[in-house]
Coordinates of C-alpha atoms and ligand atoms in Angstrom, one line a residue:
X1 CA 0.1 0.1 0.0
X2 CA 1.5 3.5 -1.0
X3 CA 0.8 6.2 1.8
X4 CA 0.3 9.7 0.6
X5 CA 1.4 10.8 3.7
X6 CA 0.7 14.1 5.9
X7 CA 1.7 16.5 3.2
X8 CA -0.8 18.7 1.7
X9 CA -2.0 18.0 -1.8
X10 CA -0.3 20.2 -4.4
X11 CA -3.0 22.5 -5.2
X12 CA -4.0 23.1 -1.6
X13 CA -6.0 21.4 1.2
X14 CA -5.4 17.8 2.6
X15 CA -5.2 14.9 0.2
X16 CA -8.5 13.0 -0.2
X17 CA -7.0 9.8 0.3
X18 CA -4.2 9.1 2.7
X19 CA -3.5 5.7 0.9
X20 CA -3.3 5.5 -2.9
X21 CA -6.1 3.8 -4.5
X22 CA -4.6 2.0 -7.6
X23 CA -5.9 2.2 -11.0
X24 CA -6.4 -1.5 -11.0
X25 CA -6.0 -4.8 -9.1
X26 CA -6.6 -8.3 -8.8
X27 CA -9.4 -10.2 -7.1
X28 CA -8.5 -13.2 -5.6
X29 CA -10.3 -15.0 -2.7
X30 CA -9.9 -18.3 -0.5
X31 CA -11.5 -20.5 -3.6
X32 CA -8.6 -19.1 -5.8
X33 CA -6.0 -20.2 -3.3
X34 CA -7.6 -23.4 -2.5
X35 CA -7.7 -24.3 -6.2
X36 CA -3.9 -23.4 -6.6
X37 CA -2.7 -25.5 -3.7
X38 CA -4.8 -28.6 -5.0
X39 CA -2.8 -28.2 -8.1
X40 CA 0.5 -28.0 -6.6
X41 CA 0.0 -31.1 -4.5
X42 CA -0.9 -32.9 -7.9
X43 CA 1.4 -34.7 -10.1
X44 CA 1.5 -32.1 -13.0
X45 CA 3.0 -28.8 -12.5
X46 CA 3.0 -28.0 -16.4
X47 CA 1.8 -30.0 -19.4
X48 CA -0.9 -31.7 -17.1
X49 CA -4.9 -31.9 -17.4
X50 CA -5.4 -28.4 -15.7
X51 CA -4.4 -27.1 -19.1
X52 CA -7.0 -28.7 -21.2
X53 CA -10.0 -28.2 -18.6
X54 CA -9.1 -24.3 -18.3
X55 CA -9.0 -24.2 -22.3
X56 CA -12.3 -26.0 -22.8
X57 CA -13.9 -24.1 -20.2
X58 CA -12.6 -20.5 -21.6
X59 CA -13.9 -21.9 -25.0
X60 CA -17.1 -22.5 -23.8
X61 CA -17.5 -19.2 -21.9
X62 CA -16.5 -17.0 -24.8
X63 CA -18.3 -19.2 -27.3
X64 CA -15.5 -20.2 -29.4
X65 CA -14.7 -23.9 -30.6
X66 CA -11.0 -23.7 -29.5
X67 CA -8.8 -21.9 -26.9
X68 CA -5.2 -22.2 -26.8
X69 CA -3.4 -21.3 -23.3
X70 CA -0.3 -19.5 -23.4
X71 CA 2.3 -17.6 -20.9
X72 CA 0.8 -14.2 -21.2
X73 CA -0.9 -11.8 -23.6
X74 CA 1.9 -10.9 -25.9
X75 CA 2.7 -14.7 -26.4
X76 CA -0.9 -14.9 -27.4
X77 CA -0.3 -12.2 -30.1
X78 CA 2.8 -13.6 -31.2
X79 CA 1.2 -17.0 -31.5
X80 CA -1.5 -15.2 -33.5
X81 CA 0.8 -13.7 -36.1
X82 CA 2.7 -16.9 -36.5
X83 CA -0.7 -19.1 -37.1
X84 CA -1.6 -16.5 -39.7
X85 CA 1.7 -16.9 -41.6
X86 CA 2.6 -13.2 -41.0
X87 CA 6.3 -13.0 -42.5
X88 CA 9.0 -10.5 -43.4
X89 CA 7.3 -7.5 -45.4
X90 CA 3.8 -8.6 -44.6
X91 CA 1.8 -5.4 -43.0
X92 CA -0.6 -5.5 -40.2
X93 CA -3.0 -2.8 -39.4
X94 CA -2.8 -1.8 -35.7
X95 CA -4.5 1.3 -34.0
X96 CA -2.0 3.8 -32.8
X97 CA -3.8 4.0 -29.2
X98 CA -2.9 0.8 -27.9
X99 CA -0.2 -0.8 -25.8
X100 CA 3.1 -1.5 -27.5
X101 CA 2.3 -5.1 -27.6
X102 CA -0.5 -5.2 -30.2
X103 CA 2.4 -3.9 -32.7
X104 CA 5.3 -5.7 -31.3
X105 CA 3.8 -9.0 -32.3
X106 CA 3.9 -8.2 -35.8
X107 CA 7.6 -7.1 -35.8
X108 CA 8.4 -10.3 -34.1
X109 CA 7.6 -12.0 -36.9
X110 CA 9.5 -9.8 -39.3
X111 CA 6.4 -8.0 -40.5
X112 CA 5.4 -4.3 -40.5
X113 CA 2.9 -2.7 -38.2
X114 CA 1.0 0.0 -40.0
X115 CA -0.8 2.3 -37.9
X116 CA -4.2 3.6 -38.4
X117 CA -5.8 6.5 -36.5
X118 CA -9.0 6.0 -33.8
X119 CA -12.3 7.3 -33.6
X120 CA -11.6 10.7 -31.4
X121 CA -14.6 9.9 -29.1
X122 CA -14.2 6.1 -28.6
X123 CA -10.5 5.7 -29.1
X124 CA -11.3 2.5 -31.2
X125 CA -9.8 2.0 -34.4
X126 CA -12.0 3.9 -37.0
X127 CA -12.7 1.5 -40.0
X128 CA -12.4 4.3 -42.4
X129 CA -8.7 5.0 -41.2
X130 CA -8.2 1.2 -41.9
X131 CA -9.4 1.0 -45.3
X132 CA -7.0 4.0 -45.9
X133 CA -3.9 2.0 -44.9
X134 CA -4.7 -0.9 -46.9
X135 CA -2.2 -1.9 -49.5
X136 CA -1.1 -4.8 -51.7
X137 CA 1.2 -6.3 -48.6
X138 CA -1.4 -6.1 -46.1
X139 CA -2.2 -9.3 -44.5
X140 CA -4.5 -8.7 -41.4
X141 CA -6.2 -6.1 -39.1
X142 CA -5.6 -6.1 -35.5
X143 CA -8.4 -4.7 -33.9
X144 CA -8.2 -3.8 -30.2
X145 CA -11.0 -3.6 -28.0
X146 CA -9.7 -0.6 -26.0
X147 CA -10.6 0.0 -22.6
X148 CA -13.0 -2.8 -23.0
X149 CA -15.5 -1.8 -25.5
X150 CA -15.5 -4.0 -28.5
X151 CA -14.6 -2.2 -31.7
X152 CA -17.3 -2.2 -34.8
X153 CA -16.9 -5.7 -35.9
X154 CA -19.6 -5.5 -38.7
X155 CA -17.5 -2.8 -40.3
X156 CA -14.0 -4.4 -39.8
X157 CA -15.7 -7.8 -41.0
X158 CA -16.9 -6.1 -44.2
X159 CA -13.1 -4.6 -44.8
X160 CA -11.3 -7.7 -44.4
X161 CA -14.1 -9.7 -46.4
X162 CA -13.6 -7.2 -49.4
X163 CA -9.9 -7.5 -49.2
X164 CA -9.3 -11.1 -48.2
X165 CA -7.5 -10.4 -45.0
X166 CA -7.5 -12.2 -41.5
X167 CA -9.0 -10.2 -38.6
X168 CA -7.6 -10.4 -35.2
X169 CA -8.9 -9.0 -31.8
X170 CA -6.5 -8.1 -29.3
X171 CA -9.3 -8.7 -26.6
X172 CA -6.9 -8.1 -23.7
X173 CA -8.9 -5.6 -22.5
X174 CA -12.0 -6.9 -23.3
X175 CA -13.2 -10.3 -21.7
X176 CA -16.5 -10.5 -20.6
X177 CA -17.6 -7.6 -23.0
X178 CA -19.9 -8.3 -26.0
X179 CA -20.6 -6.7 -29.6
X180 CA -24.4 -7.0 -30.6
X181 CA -25.1 -9.9 -28.1
X182 CA -21.8 -12.1 -29.4
X183 CA -19.1 -12.4 -26.7
X184 CA -15.8 -11.1 -27.3
X185 CA -13.7 -14.0 -28.0
X186 CA -15.9 -15.1 -30.9
X187 CA -15.7 -11.8 -33.0
X188 CA -12.5 -12.4 -35.1
X189 CA -10.5 -15.2 -36.6
X190 CA -8.3 -15.0 -33.9
X191 CA -9.0 -13.1 -30.2
X192 CA -6.0 -12.8 -27.7
X193 CA -6.4 -12.4 -24.0
X194 CA -3.8 -11.5 -21.1
X195 CA -4.3 -12.8 -17.5
X196 CA -2.0 -10.1 -16.3
X197 CA -3.3 -9.0 -12.4
X198 CA -5.2 -5.8 -13.4
X199 CA -7.2 -7.8 -16.1
X200 CA -11.0 -9.5 -15.4
X201 CA -9.0 -12.6 -14.7
X202 CA -5.7 -13.4 -13.6
X203 CA -3.4 -16.2 -13.5
X204 CA -0.3 -13.8 -12.5
X205 CA 0.8 -13.9 -16.0
X206 CA -1.0 -15.9 -18.7
X207 CA -2.8 -15.5 -21.8
X208 CA -5.5 -17.5 -24.4
X209 CA -6.1 -17.3 -27.8
X210 CA -9.7 -18.4 -29.0
X211 CA -10.7 -19.5 -32.7
X212 CA -13.1 -21.4 -34.5
X213 CA -10.4 -23.0 -36.8
X214 CA -9.0 -26.0 -35.7
X215 CA -6.2 -25.8 -38.0
X216 CA -5.1 -22.4 -36.6
X217 CA -5.3 -23.9 -32.8
X218 CA -3.3 -26.7 -33.6
X219 CA -0.4 -24.4 -35.1
X220 CA -0.4 -22.7 -32.2
X221 CA -0.4 -25.4 -30.0
X222 CA 2.8 -26.4 -31.5
X223 CA 4.3 -22.9 -31.6
X224 CA 3.9 -22.5 -27.8
X225 CA 5.8 -25.9 -27.4
X226 CA 9.0 -25.2 -29.2
X227 CA 7.6 -26.2 -32.4
X228 CA 7.3 -30.1 -31.2
X229 CA 4.1 -32.0 -32.2
X230 CA 3.6 -33.8 -28.8
X231 CA 4.3 -32.4 -25.1
X232 CA 5.7 -34.4 -22.1
X233 CA 2.6 -36.0 -21.1
X234 CA 1.5 -37.2 -24.6
X235 CA 4.7 -39.1 -24.8
X236 CA 4.6 -40.3 -21.2
X237 CA 1.2 -41.9 -22.0
X238 CA 2.6 -43.4 -25.4
X239 CA 5.5 -44.9 -23.6
X240 CA 7.8 -43.5 -26.2
X241 CA 10.4 -41.2 -26.5
X242 CA 10.5 -39.8 -29.9
X243 CA 9.3 -36.4 -30.9
X244 CA 9.9 -34.0 -34.2
X245 CA 10.3 -30.2 -34.0
X246 CA 8.4 -29.2 -37.3
X247 CA 9.0 -25.8 -36.9
X248 CA 10.5 -22.8 -34.8
X249 CA 8.5 -22.6 -31.9
X250 CA 8.9 -21.2 -28.1
X251 CA 8.2 -22.3 -24.6
X252 CA 5.0 -20.4 -24.4
X253 CA 3.4 -22.8 -22.0
X254 CA 1.1 -21.8 -19.2
X255 CA 1.4 -24.3 -15.9
X256 CA -1.1 -26.3 -14.2
X257 CA -1.2 -24.5 -11.4
X258 CA -2.0 -20.9 -13.3
X259 CA -4.7 -22.8 -15.0
X260 CA -6.1 -24.1 -11.9
X261 CA -6.3 -20.4 -10.8
X262 CA -7.6 -19.5 -14.1
X263 CA -10.4 -21.6 -13.5
X264 CA -11.4 -20.6 -10.3
X265 CA -11.2 -17.0 -11.5
X266 CA -13.5 -17.7 -14.4
X267 CA -16.4 -18.7 -12.0
X268 CA -16.8 -15.2 -10.7
X269 CA -15.7 -13.5 -14.1
X270 CA -19.8 -12.3 -14.6
X271 CA -19.6 -10.8 -11.2
X272 CA -16.1 -9.3 -11.9
X273 CA -17.5 -7.3 -14.8
X274 CA -20.7 -6.2 -13.5
X275 CA -18.9 -4.8 -10.6
X276 CA -16.6 -2.8 -12.8
X277 CA -19.9 -1.6 -14.7
X278 CA -21.3 -0.4 -11.6
X279 CA -18.3 1.8 -10.9
X280 CA -18.2 2.9 -14.4
X281 CA -21.9 3.8 -14.4
X282 CA -21.4 6.1 -11.1
X283 CA -18.5 7.9 -12.8
X284 CA -20.3 8.6 -16.0
X285 CA -23.4 9.9 -13.8
X286 CA -21.2 12.2 -11.9
X287 CA -19.3 13.6 -15.0
X288 CA -22.2 14.4 -16.9
X289 CA -22.3 17.6 -14.3
X290 CA -18.4 18.2 -15.0
X291 CA -18.1 19.9 -18.1
X292 CA -14.3 19.7 -18.5
X293 CA -14.4 16.2 -18.1
X294 CA -15.3 13.9 -21.0
X295 CA -15.8 10.4 -20.6
X296 CA -15.0 8.1 -23.7
X297 CA -18.4 7.4 -25.8
X298 CA -19.9 4.0 -25.5
X299 CA -21.8 2.8 -28.7
X300 CA -25.3 1.4 -27.9
X301 CA -24.6 -2.0 -29.7
X302 CA -21.8 -3.2 -27.1
X303 CA -21.7 -4.4 -23.7
X304 CA -18.2 -2.8 -22.4
X305 CA -16.2 -4.7 -20.1
X306 CA -14.4 -1.7 -18.3
X307 CA -10.9 -3.1 -17.8
X308 CA -10.2 0.6 -17.8
X309 CA -12.0 3.7 -17.5
X310 CA -10.6 6.7 -19.2
X311 CA -11.8 10.3 -19.4
X312 CA -10.7 13.0 -21.7
X313 CA -10.3 16.6 -20.3
X314 CA -11.2 19.5 -22.2
X315 CA -8.1 21.6 -21.7
X316 CA -9.7 25.0 -23.3
X317 CA -11.4 25.1 -20.0
X318 CA -8.6 24.6 -17.9
X319 CA -5.5 26.5 -17.0
X320 CA -3.0 23.6 -17.1
X321 CA -1.9 20.5 -19.2
X322 CA -2.9 16.7 -18.4
X323 CA 0.7 16.2 -16.9
X324 CA -0.3 18.9 -14.0
X325 CA -3.7 17.3 -13.8
X326 CA -2.1 13.7 -13.5
X327 CA 0.1 15.3 -10.7
X328 CA -2.5 16.8 -8.6
X329 CA -4.6 13.9 -8.6
X330 CA -1.8 11.7 -7.5
X331 CA -1.0 13.9 -4.8
X332 CA -4.7 13.2 -3.9
X333 CA -4.2 9.8 -3.3
X334 CA -5.8 8.8 -6.4
X335 CA -3.6 6.3 -8.5
X336 CA -4.4 7.7 -12.1
X337 CA -2.3 6.4 -14.9
X338 CA -2.3 7.0 -18.8
X339 CA -3.3 4.5 -21.2
X340 CA -1.5 5.0 -23.7
X341 CA 1.4 6.7 -25.0
X342 CA 0.6 6.5 -29.4
X343 CA 2.9 3.3 -30.2
X344 CA 4.3 5.4 -33.0
X345 CA 5.9 7.7 -30.8
X346 CA 8.1 5.3 -28.9
X347 CA 11.7 5.7 -29.9
X348 CA 12.3 2.1 -31.1
X349 CA 9.4 2.6 -33.8
X350 CA 10.7 6.1 -34.8
X351 CA 14.1 4.6 -35.2
X352 CA 13.2 1.3 -37.3
X353 CA 10.0 2.4 -39.0
X354 CA 10.5 6.2 -39.5
X355 CA 7.3 6.6 -37.4
X356 CA 6.5 9.9 -35.5
X357 CA 4.0 13.0 -34.5
X358 CA 1.5 13.7 -37.5
X359 CA 1.2 10.2 -38.3
X360 CA -2.1 9.5 -36.5
X361 CA -3.3 12.9 -35.1
X362 CA -6.5 12.0 -33.3
X363 CA -4.9 9.2 -31.0
X364 CA -2.1 12.1 -30.5
X365 CA -4.5 14.7 -29.5
X366 CA -6.4 12.2 -27.3
X367 CA -2.9 11.3 -25.7
X368 CA -2.5 14.7 -24.7
X369 CA -5.7 15.0 -22.8
X370 CA -6.2 11.4 -21.6
X371 CA -6.1 10.1 -17.9
X372 CA -7.2 6.5 -16.4
X373 CA -9.2 6.7 -13.4
X374 CA -9.3 3.6 -10.9
X375 CA -11.9 0.6 -11.6
X376 CA -11.5 -2.7 -10.2
X377 CA -13.8 -5.5 -9.0
X378 CA -13.2 -5.0 -5.4
X379 CA -13.6 -1.1 -5.2
X380 CA -16.4 0.4 -3.6
X381 CA -18.6 3.0 -4.4
X382 CA -17.0 4.8 -1.5
X383 CA -13.5 4.5 -3.5
X384 CA -15.4 5.8 -6.5
X385 CA -16.7 8.7 -4.6
X386 CA -12.9 9.7 -3.4
X387 CA -12.2 9.6 -7.1
X388 CA -15.2 12.1 -7.8
X389 CA -14.2 14.4 -5.1
X390 CA -10.7 14.6 -6.0
X391 CA -11.3 15.2 -9.9
X392 CA -14.0 17.7 -8.9
X393 CA -11.4 19.4 -6.4
X394 CA -8.7 19.3 -9.0
X395 CA -11.2 20.6 -11.7
X396 CA -12.3 23.5 -9.6
X397 CA -8.8 24.7 -8.8
X398 CA -7.7 24.7 -12.4
X399 CA -10.5 26.2 -14.2
X400 CA -10.0 28.9 -16.4
Ligands
PLP1 C1 -4.0 -4.1 -25.4 C2 -3.2 -5.0 -24.8 N1 -2.3 -5.9 -25.5 C3 -1.6 -6.8 -25.3 C4 -1.1 -7.0 -23.9 C5 0.0 -7.8 -23.4 O1 -0.5 -8.5 -22.5 P1 0.5 -9.2 -21.1 O2 0.9 -8.2 -20.2 O3 -0.3 -10.5 -20.8 O4 1.8 -10.0 -22.1 C6 -1.6 -5.8 -22.8 C7 -1.4 -5.8 -21.6 O5 -1.6 -5.2 -20.8 C8 -2.7 -4.9 -23.6 O6 -3.0 -4.2 -22.8

C-alpha cells in the first residue's frame, strides 16, 4: 500500500485519500488459493490436465470452438501472428492507441505494423482509417477492444472480406464484453487475451487465444511448445521417447497451477464485469455534471467490459495541461495512469520504421488529454466517490 502521507495536496488542502487507490487490482479469494494449492499437490505442475480443462472452460465461456493457453497476452499475440503466417514484409494494420505489444507481435515475425488512427470519441480503431491504410502487402487487421469496449466488428469484417484479410482481436481489455450480443472471443478469426493481475481474470501472468479454426489452433499449440508436435505428458502416455520439431517455436506454456487459478477465476468473471460496470455507471452519472471531464463514448450495440475507465479533459476550460492534472490527482491519493502513449511515438518505432508525430493526429490529440481513473472489482462506491471528489477539487482549482 502506498501512503500519501501528511503532505498537503499540491493544489491546497489535505489529500482526499491517505493511501493511494490503485488504477487496477486483482480479485483473489480463498477459493482461488485453494485451487492453486490443490494443483501444486498434484503430479502435474505443467503440461498436465488443468491446461486442457481451462482451455475448454474458456472456449465454452466465450463461445469459440478452440482455446489455446499461453504464458502471457504478448505470447498470445505472437502465436496469432505466427498462425496466420505473417512474415517479412507483410503489413498488419494496428491502432495507434494501444499497448506496444499489439504492434510488437507483428515485428517479432518480421512484419510491418501500419498504424491507423482512432475514432476521437471512443478511441477505437476507425474502420475508415483502416481502409485508407490497406496496400497490396496488407495481410491482417489487428482490432483492439480498447478499455474493454468491442470495436465495430461489422464494419471491420466487411473490410477484411472485401480485401481477403484476416481479422485479429486483441481482446486483452475486453474479456466479458460483447458486440451485438456476441461475446468477445468469438468476434474475429483469432482473439487474444491477457491474464495479468489488472485484467478481469488473472493467472499472475497468462494468456489465451480463441478461434473457431481447428487448424490455426493446432498451429498455435505446436508453436507454444518449441515447435514440437507432442508434449511431455502425451509422450509419457504413449510410452515412447520420439518427438519431432516441425517448426521454430517457443516455450510459451502456461503451468497447471496457473490454469487451476484461471478456472477458479473464470467462475466469478460475470460478477467481476458487473462490478466494474457499476463503478463505471457511477462515474458516468457524476461526470455528466462536470463539463471539463469527458468520459469515452460507449456505442449502444456493445456491452463494455471496463478493464479501464478513461476520461479526456477539455483543456480549453482549464489553465493547465494533462501533466499537472495527473500530478494533482496523484497528490490526492488517486492512482491515475495514462493508457496509452501512441505506439508510433516510442523511440524504437521512430528508429526502426520512421514513425513520429503527425502519423495519427486523432490518437495524438487524445493522448494529450487522457487520464485513466481507478476501476477494479473490489473497489467500493465510496472509493469511487473519493475519485470523484478529487477530480472535482482539481477541476475547480484549475478552472479558467
Ligand atoms: C491491449 C493489450 N495487448 C496486449 C497486452 C499484453 O499482455 P501481457 O501483459 O499479458 O503480455 C496488454 C497488456 O496489458 C494489453 O493491454
